[in-house]
Amino acid sequence: MADLLNIQGLQGWYGESHVLHGIDLTVRPGETVALIGRNGAGKTTTLRALMKLLDRRAGRIELDGQDLMALPRHKVAGRGLGYVPEERGIFTSLSVAENLRLLPRTGKGMDDAQIFEFFPNLRERLSSDGGKLSGGEQQMLAIARVLRTGPRLLLLDEPTEGLAPVIVQRIGQMLRALKDQGLAMLLVEQNLSFARALADRFYLIENGRITGSFDRSEFEAHADRVAATVGV
Ligand SMILES: Nc1ncnc2c1ncn2[C@@H]1O[C@H](COP(=O)(O)OP(=O)(O)OP(=O)(O)O)[C@@H](O)[C@H]1O
């Protein structure tokens, strides 16, 4: 099957600081791929590079065979990348309804009825301020907002960070439901058991380089290496 996302030799910089040193990574249609590594390894930077949010990049990024490197930043999301950043980007003084509408809905994106089917508690909180939501609700709002844009690939940066175990479980169920609908995901995650339950394939990243990859059936065989890479 042709790759949905194909990254070859991706390099990235913050100013003079060279952070990504040649990332090769693919995501196939409908696949969930987890990117695993310790703090500062370059996980967030990889997602930001995909969204053209870095000062400088080199290498190749293709989505469905189409080159993304030459696209201006404002056109990247329109090609089908849905980015949910680690900080979630919820405006605390805007209501849930206003936060949801900050990104334009496209024809392929989820409408309100579909959104509320996945996230019933958001419907109940539509008029609440974003700042009044729990961490889990904010994470759901951040994901829901991006689903309105009709992404073909969801880029998720540590969706479980700082959340209580029961909420982590709910986020997991929700992502599983999206996966079952065929949505592809590139997941940055420090919570290994969460990543392991969801991902079809794993990449290890160290110092801005991919140092290993394997699929879920090989996870056990790579457990020591994974632990050493994330430093647990
Ligand atoms: N805005 C920035 N300006 C300069 N350097 C940065 C910036 N953001 C990150 N870096 C540096 O880039 C490197 C990679 O950071 P990155 O955030 O991608 O790591 P990460 O693997 O996502 O880890 P974390 O879990 O801590 O976010 C680190 O050395 C970090 O200090």
Coordinates of C-alpha atoms and ligand atoms in Angstrom, one line a residue:
M1 CA 0.0 0.0 0.0
A2 CA 1.3 3.5 -0.8
D3 CA 2.3 5.6 2.1
L4 CA 0.0 8.3 3.3
L5 CA 2.9 10.3 4.9
N6 CA 6.5 9.8 3.7
I7 CA 9.2 11.8 5.4
Q8 CA 12.8 11.4 4.1
G9 CA 15.9 13.0 5.5
L10 CA 14.0 15.7 7.4
Q11 CA 16.2 18.2 9.1
G12 CA 15.1 21.1 11.2
W13 CA 16.5 24.1 13.0
Y14 CA 15.4 26.7 15.6
G15 CA 17.5 29.7 14.6
E16 CA 21.1 28.4 14.5
S17 CA 20.3 25.3 16.6
H18 CA 20.2 22.2 14.4
V19 CA 17.6 19.9 16.1
L20 CA 16.5 17.3 13.5
H21 CA 19.3 15.5 11.7
G22 CA 17.6 13.4 9.1
I23 CA 14.2 11.9 10.1
D24 CA 12.9 9.0 7.9
L25 CA 9.4 8.0 8.8
T26 CA 6.3 6.7 7.0
V27 CA 2.6 6.4 8.0
R28 CA 0.4 4.2 5.9
P29 CA -3.3 4.9 5.3
G30 CA -5.3 4.1 8.5
E31 CA -2.2 3.4 10.5
T32 CA -1.3 4.7 14.0
V33 CA 2.4 5.3 14.4
A34 CA 4.0 6.3 17.7
L35 CA 7.1 8.4 17.9
I36 CA 8.9 7.6 21.2
G37 CA 11.9 9.2 22.8
R38 CA 13.0 11.1 25.9
N39 CA 12.5 14.8 26.6
G40 CA 14.3 17.0 24.1
A41 CA 14.8 14.1 21.5
G42 CA 13.0 16.1 18.8
K43 CA 9.4 14.6 18.9
T44 CA 7.6 17.9 19.1
T45 CA 10.0 19.4 16.6
T46 CA 9.2 16.7 14.1
L47 CA 5.5 17.5 14.3
R48 CA 6.2 21.2 14.1
A49 CA 8.4 20.6 11.0
L50 CA 5.5 18.8 9.3
M51 CA 3.3 21.9 10.0
K52 CA 6.0 24.2 8.7
L53 CA 6.3 25.8 12.1
L54 CA 10.1 25.8 12.2
D55 CA 12.5 28.5 11.1
R56 CA 14.3 26.2 8.6
R57 CA 13.8 22.7 7.3
A58 CA 15.4 20.5 4.7
G59 CA 14.5 17.1 3.3
R60 CA 11.3 15.7 1.8
I61 CA 7.7 15.5 3.2
E62 CA 5.0 14.0 1.0
L63 CA 1.4 13.4 1.9
D64 CA -0.4 11.0 -0.5
G65 CA 2.5 11.5 -2.9
Q66 CA 2.2 15.3 -2.9
D67 CA 5.1 17.4 -1.9
L68 CA 4.4 19.5 1.3
M69 CA 7.8 21.2 1.6
A70 CA 7.1 23.9 -0.9
L71 CA 3.7 24.8 0.5
P72 CA 3.2 28.0 2.4
R73 CA 2.3 27.4 6.1
H74 CA -1.3 28.4 5.8
K75 CA -2.0 25.7 3.1
V76 CA -0.5 22.7 5.1
A77 CA -3.6 22.0 7.2
G78 CA -5.8 22.2 4.1
R79 CA -3.8 19.3 2.6
G80 CA -5.0 17.0 5.4
L81 CA -2.7 17.4 8.4
G82 CA -4.5 18.0 11.7
Y83 CA -2.2 19.1 14.4
V84 CA -3.1 18.9 18.1
P85 CA -0.2 20.6 19.9
E86 CA 1.0 19.6 23.4
E87 CA -0.3 22.8 24.9
R88 CA -3.7 22.2 23.3
G89 CA -4.3 25.8 22.3
I90 CA -7.6 26.3 24.0
F91 CA -8.6 30.0 24.4
T92 CA -9.6 30.2 28.1
S93 CA -11.9 33.2 27.7
L94 CA -13.7 31.9 24.7
S95 CA -16.6 29.4 25.0
V96 CA -16.3 25.8 23.9
A97 CA -18.5 26.6 20.9
E98 CA -16.2 29.5 20.0
N99 CA -13.1 27.5 20.4
L100 CA -14.6 24.8 18.2
R101 CA -15.2 27.3 15.4
L102 CA -11.8 28.8 15.4
L103 CA -10.8 26.4 12.7
P104 CA -12.9 26.3 9.5
R105 CA -15.0 23.3 8.8
T106 CA -14.3 21.7 5.4
G107 CA -16.7 19.5 3.4
K108 CA -14.9 16.4 4.6
G109 CA -14.7 17.5 8.2
M110 CA -16.9 16.3 11.0
D111 CA -20.1 18.3 11.5
D112 CA -21.4 19.1 15.0
A113 CA -23.6 16.0 15.2
Q114 CA -20.6 13.8 14.5
I115 CA -18.4 15.7 16.9
F116 CA -20.9 15.3 19.7
E117 CA -21.3 11.6 19.0
F118 CA -17.6 11.3 19.8
F119 CA -17.5 13.9 22.5
P120 CA -20.9 14.0 24.2
N121 CA -19.6 16.0 27.2
L122 CA -18.6 18.8 24.9
R123 CA -22.2 19.3 23.9
E124 CA -23.1 19.8 27.5
R125 CA -20.3 22.4 28.0
L126 CA -20.8 24.3 24.8
S127 CA -21.3 27.7 26.5
S128 CA -18.7 27.1 29.2
D129 CA -15.4 29.1 29.0
G130 CA -12.5 27.1 27.7
G131 CA -10.7 27.9 30.9
K132 CA -13.3 26.2 33.0
L133 CA -12.8 22.8 31.3
S134 CA -10.8 20.0 32.9
G135 CA -7.6 19.0 31.3
G136 CA -9.3 16.0 29.7
E137 CA -12.1 18.1 28.3
Q138 CA -9.6 20.6 26.9
Q139 CA -7.8 17.8 25.2
M140 CA -11.0 16.5 23.7
L141 CA -11.9 20.0 22.5
A142 CA -8.5 20.4 20.9
I143 CA -9.0 17.1 19.0
A144 CA -12.6 17.9 18.1
R145 CA -11.6 21.3 16.7
V146 CA -9.1 19.7 14.3
L147 CA -11.5 17.0 13.2
R148 CA -13.8 19.7 11.8
T149 CA -11.1 20.4 9.3
G150 CA -11.3 16.9 7.9
P151 CA -7.7 15.7 8.4
R152 CA -6.4 12.6 6.7
L153 CA -3.6 12.3 9.3
L154 CA -3.9 13.5 12.9
L155 CA -0.7 14.6 14.6
L156 CA -1.1 14.2 18.3
D157 CA 1.5 15.6 20.7
E158 CA 1.3 13.9 24.2
P159 CA -2.5 13.8 24.3
T160 CA -2.4 12.1 27.8
E161 CA 0.0 14.5 29.4
G162 CA -1.1 15.5 32.9
L163 CA -4.4 13.6 32.8
A164 CA -5.8 11.3 35.4
P165 CA -5.7 7.6 34.5
V166 CA -9.5 7.4 34.0
I167 CA -9.4 10.3 31.6
V168 CA -6.4 8.8 29.8
Q169 CA -8.5 5.7 29.3
R170 CA -11.3 7.7 27.8
I171 CA -9.0 9.6 25.4
G172 CA -7.7 6.1 24.5
Q173 CA -11.2 4.8 23.7
M174 CA -11.9 7.9 21.7
L175 CA -8.8 7.7 19.6
R176 CA -9.4 4.0 19.1
A177 CA -12.9 4.9 17.7
L178 CA -11.3 7.4 15.3
K179 CA -8.8 4.8 14.3
D180 CA -11.5 2.3 13.7
Q181 CA -13.1 4.8 11.3
G182 CA -9.8 4.7 9.3
L183 CA -8.2 7.9 10.5
A184 CA -4.4 7.7 10.4
M185 CA -2.4 9.1 13.4
L186 CA 1.1 10.1 14.2
L187 CA 1.3 10.0 18.0
V188 CA 4.0 11.5 20.2
E189 CA 3.7 9.9 23.6
Q190 CA 5.7 9.4 26.7
N191 CA 3.0 7.1 28.2
L192 CA 4.3 3.8 26.8
S193 CA 1.4 1.6 27.8
F194 CA -1.0 4.1 26.1
A195 CA 1.1 4.2 23.0
R196 CA 1.4 0.4 23.0
A197 CA -2.3 -0.1 23.2
L198 CA -3.0 2.1 20.2
A199 CA -0.1 2.1 17.8
D200 CA 0.5 -0.3 14.9
R201 CA 4.1 0.7 14.5
F202 CA 6.8 2.5 16.6
Y203 CA 9.8 4.7 15.8
L204 CA 12.5 5.5 18.4
I205 CA 14.0 9.0 18.2
E206 CA 17.2 10.1 19.9
N207 CA 19.0 13.4 19.4
G208 CA 17.0 14.3 16.3
R209 CA 17.5 10.9 14.6
I210 CA 15.4 7.8 14.2
T211 CA 17.3 5.0 15.8
G212 CA 14.9 2.2 15.4
S213 CA 11.5 1.1 14.2
F214 CA 9.3 -2.0 14.7
D215 CA 5.7 -3.0 14.7
R216 CA 3.5 -3.8 17.5
S217 CA 4.1 -7.6 17.4
E218 CA 7.8 -6.9 18.0
F219 CA 7.3 -4.5 20.9
E220 CA 8.1 -7.1 23.6
A221 CA 11.3 -8.1 21.8
H222 CA 12.4 -4.4 21.8
A223 CA 11.2 -3.6 25.4
D224 CA 14.7 -3.1 26.8
R225 CA 15.7 -0.8 24.0
V226 CA 12.5 1.2 24.3
A227 CA 13.1 1.6 28.0
A228 CA 16.7 2.7 27.4
T229 CA 15.6 5.2 24.7
V230 CA 12.9 6.9 26.9
G231 CA 15.0 6.6 30.0
V232 CA 12.7 4.6 32.3
Ligands
LIG1 N1 11.6 27.2 20.4 C1 12.8 26.6 20.5 N2 13.9 27.3 20.4 C2 15.1 26.7 20.5 N3 15.3 25.4 20.7 C3 14.2 24.6 21.0 C4 12.9 25.2 20.9 N4 12.0 24.2 21.1 C5 12.7 23.1 21.4 N5 14.1 23.4 21.3 C6 15.1 22.4 21.4 O1 15.0 21.4 20.4 C7 15.3 20.1 20.9 C8 14.1 19.2 20.7 O2 13.0 19.6 21.4 P1 11.6 18.9 21.3 O3 10.6 19.8 21.9 O4 11.3 18.6 19.9 O5 11.7 17.6 22.1 P2 10.7 16.5 22.5 O6 11.3 15.2 22.1 O7 9.3 16.9 21.9 O8 10.7 16.6 24.0 P3 9.6 17.2 25.0 O9 8.9 16.0 25.5 O10 10.4 17.8 26.1 O11 8.7 18.2 24.3 C9 15.6 20.3 22.4 O12 17.0 20.3 22.6 C10 15.0 21.6 22.7 O13 15.7 22.3 23.8

